[in-house]
Amino acid sequence: MVMIKRVIPTGKAVELIEKLKQMHGPLMFHQSGGCCDGSQPMCFAEGEFKIGNSDVYLGNVAGCKFYMNKDQFEYWKHTQLILDVTPGRGSSFSLEIPLGVRFFIQSRIFSEEELAKLEPTTN
């Protein structure tokens, strides 16, 4: 059975991720739902952001682990997250900010059929 990914990147997001990997090495994403840019995804060098019991692993995005705060996940668990890029500076510590762009999330609701085929999450 083909598993449905919870997070997928756009082409622009993959291009930016590859550029950031060249600059900073392995990367990770975290979406908290509160601090700095609110619920915007933040990109860090792998291991720079401490993951804890309140974080859920949603899957791999272009070779990067993607985590979300579990309280935020409760609101978003029925949606596929689409990682994209837009011009502008956010007010976060995310690695792309000095480049004059920022990651953001678009979303769509999973169908009933897709919900039965989702990749598992882990805490």
C-alpha positions as a printed Julia matrix, in Angstrom:
123×3 Matrix{Float64}:
   0.0    0.0    0.0
   1.26   3.47  -0.89
   1.46   5.67   2.19
   0.3    9.29   2.01
   2.82  11.85   3.25
   1.7   14.34   5.87
   4.14  17.01   4.64
   5.17  17.62   1.04
   7.39  20.38  -0.41
   6.84  22.5   -3.49
   9.6   22.75  -6.08
  10.6   26.17  -4.72
  10.87  24.71  -1.22
  13.1   21.85  -2.43
  15.38  24.35  -4.23
  15.71  26.46  -1.09
  16.28  23.42   1.12
  19.1   22.25  -1.16
  20.7   25.72  -1.06
  20.45  25.81   2.75
  21.95  22.3    3.0
  24.96  23.51   1.01
  25.34  26.42   3.4
  24.57  24.72   6.73
  24.73  20.94   6.29
  21.87  18.62   7.35
  18.65  20.42   8.27
  15.45  19.9   10.26
  12.08  21.68  10.49
   9.9   22.5   13.47
   6.49  24.15  13.56
   5.52  25.28  17.05
   2.3   27.19  16.68
   3.34  30.02  18.94
   6.71  31.76  19.11
   8.19  34.26  16.66
   6.43  33.7   13.33
   3.48  31.99  14.99
   2.73  28.75  13.26
   5.25  29.14  10.44
   7.73  26.3    9.89
  11.22  27.07  11.05
  14.35  25.55   9.5
  17.37  24.76  11.67
  20.67  22.95  11.31
  19.94  19.37  12.33
  20.06  19.08  16.11
  20.07  22.85  16.69
  16.48  22.78  17.93
  15.85  20.4   20.84
  12.95  18.05  20.17
  11.01  16.92  23.23
   8.0   14.89  24.36
   5.68  17.66  23.18
   6.8   17.27  19.53
   5.46  14.92  16.86
   7.57  13.66  13.95
   5.47  14.08  10.78
   7.91  12.75   8.22
  10.81  13.53   5.96
  10.76  16.56   3.64
  13.49  16.7    1.0
  15.82  14.78   3.31
  14.93  16.79   6.43
  12.96  15.66   9.48
   9.81  17.7   10.06
   8.36  18.06  13.59
   5.32  19.85  14.95
   4.26  20.69  18.48
   1.65  18.08  19.5
  -0.93  20.72  20.48
  -0.58  22.3   17.04
  -0.75  18.82  15.44
  -4.16  18.24  17.02
  -5.49  21.12  14.9
  -3.66  20.05  11.72
  -3.8   16.23  11.86
  -6.53  16.04   9.21
  -4.59  18.14   6.7
  -1.65  17.63   4.4
   0.94  20.34   4.94
   2.5   21.81   1.8
   5.84  23.46   2.53
   6.34  26.47   0.26
   8.47  29.63   0.02
   7.49  33.29  -0.27
   9.5   36.53  -0.53
   9.81  38.53   2.67
  11.49  38.4    6.02
   9.89  36.69   8.95
  10.72  37.52  12.54
  12.16  34.12  13.33
  15.46  32.34  13.76
  14.85  30.18  10.69
  17.9   29.74   8.44
  16.28  31.12   5.27
  15.43  34.55   6.75
  18.77  36.25   5.83
  18.09  35.27   2.18
  15.0   37.51   2.09
  12.53  34.62   1.86
  10.66  32.45   4.29
   9.0   29.09   4.44
   5.25  28.94   4.92
   2.58  26.25   5.01
  -0.36  25.76   2.72
  -2.72  22.92   3.55
  -5.48  20.76   2.22
  -7.84  18.4    4.05
  -7.23  14.68   3.58
  -9.99  12.59   2.05
 -11.4    9.69   4.09
  -9.49   7.29   1.83
  -6.22   9.18   2.4
  -6.72   9.22   6.18
  -6.59   5.42   6.13
  -3.23   5.5    4.28
  -1.3    8.17   6.21
   2.31   7.68   7.17
   2.49   7.08  10.92
   3.64   9.8   13.3
   5.93   9.31  16.28
   6.47  11.26  19.5
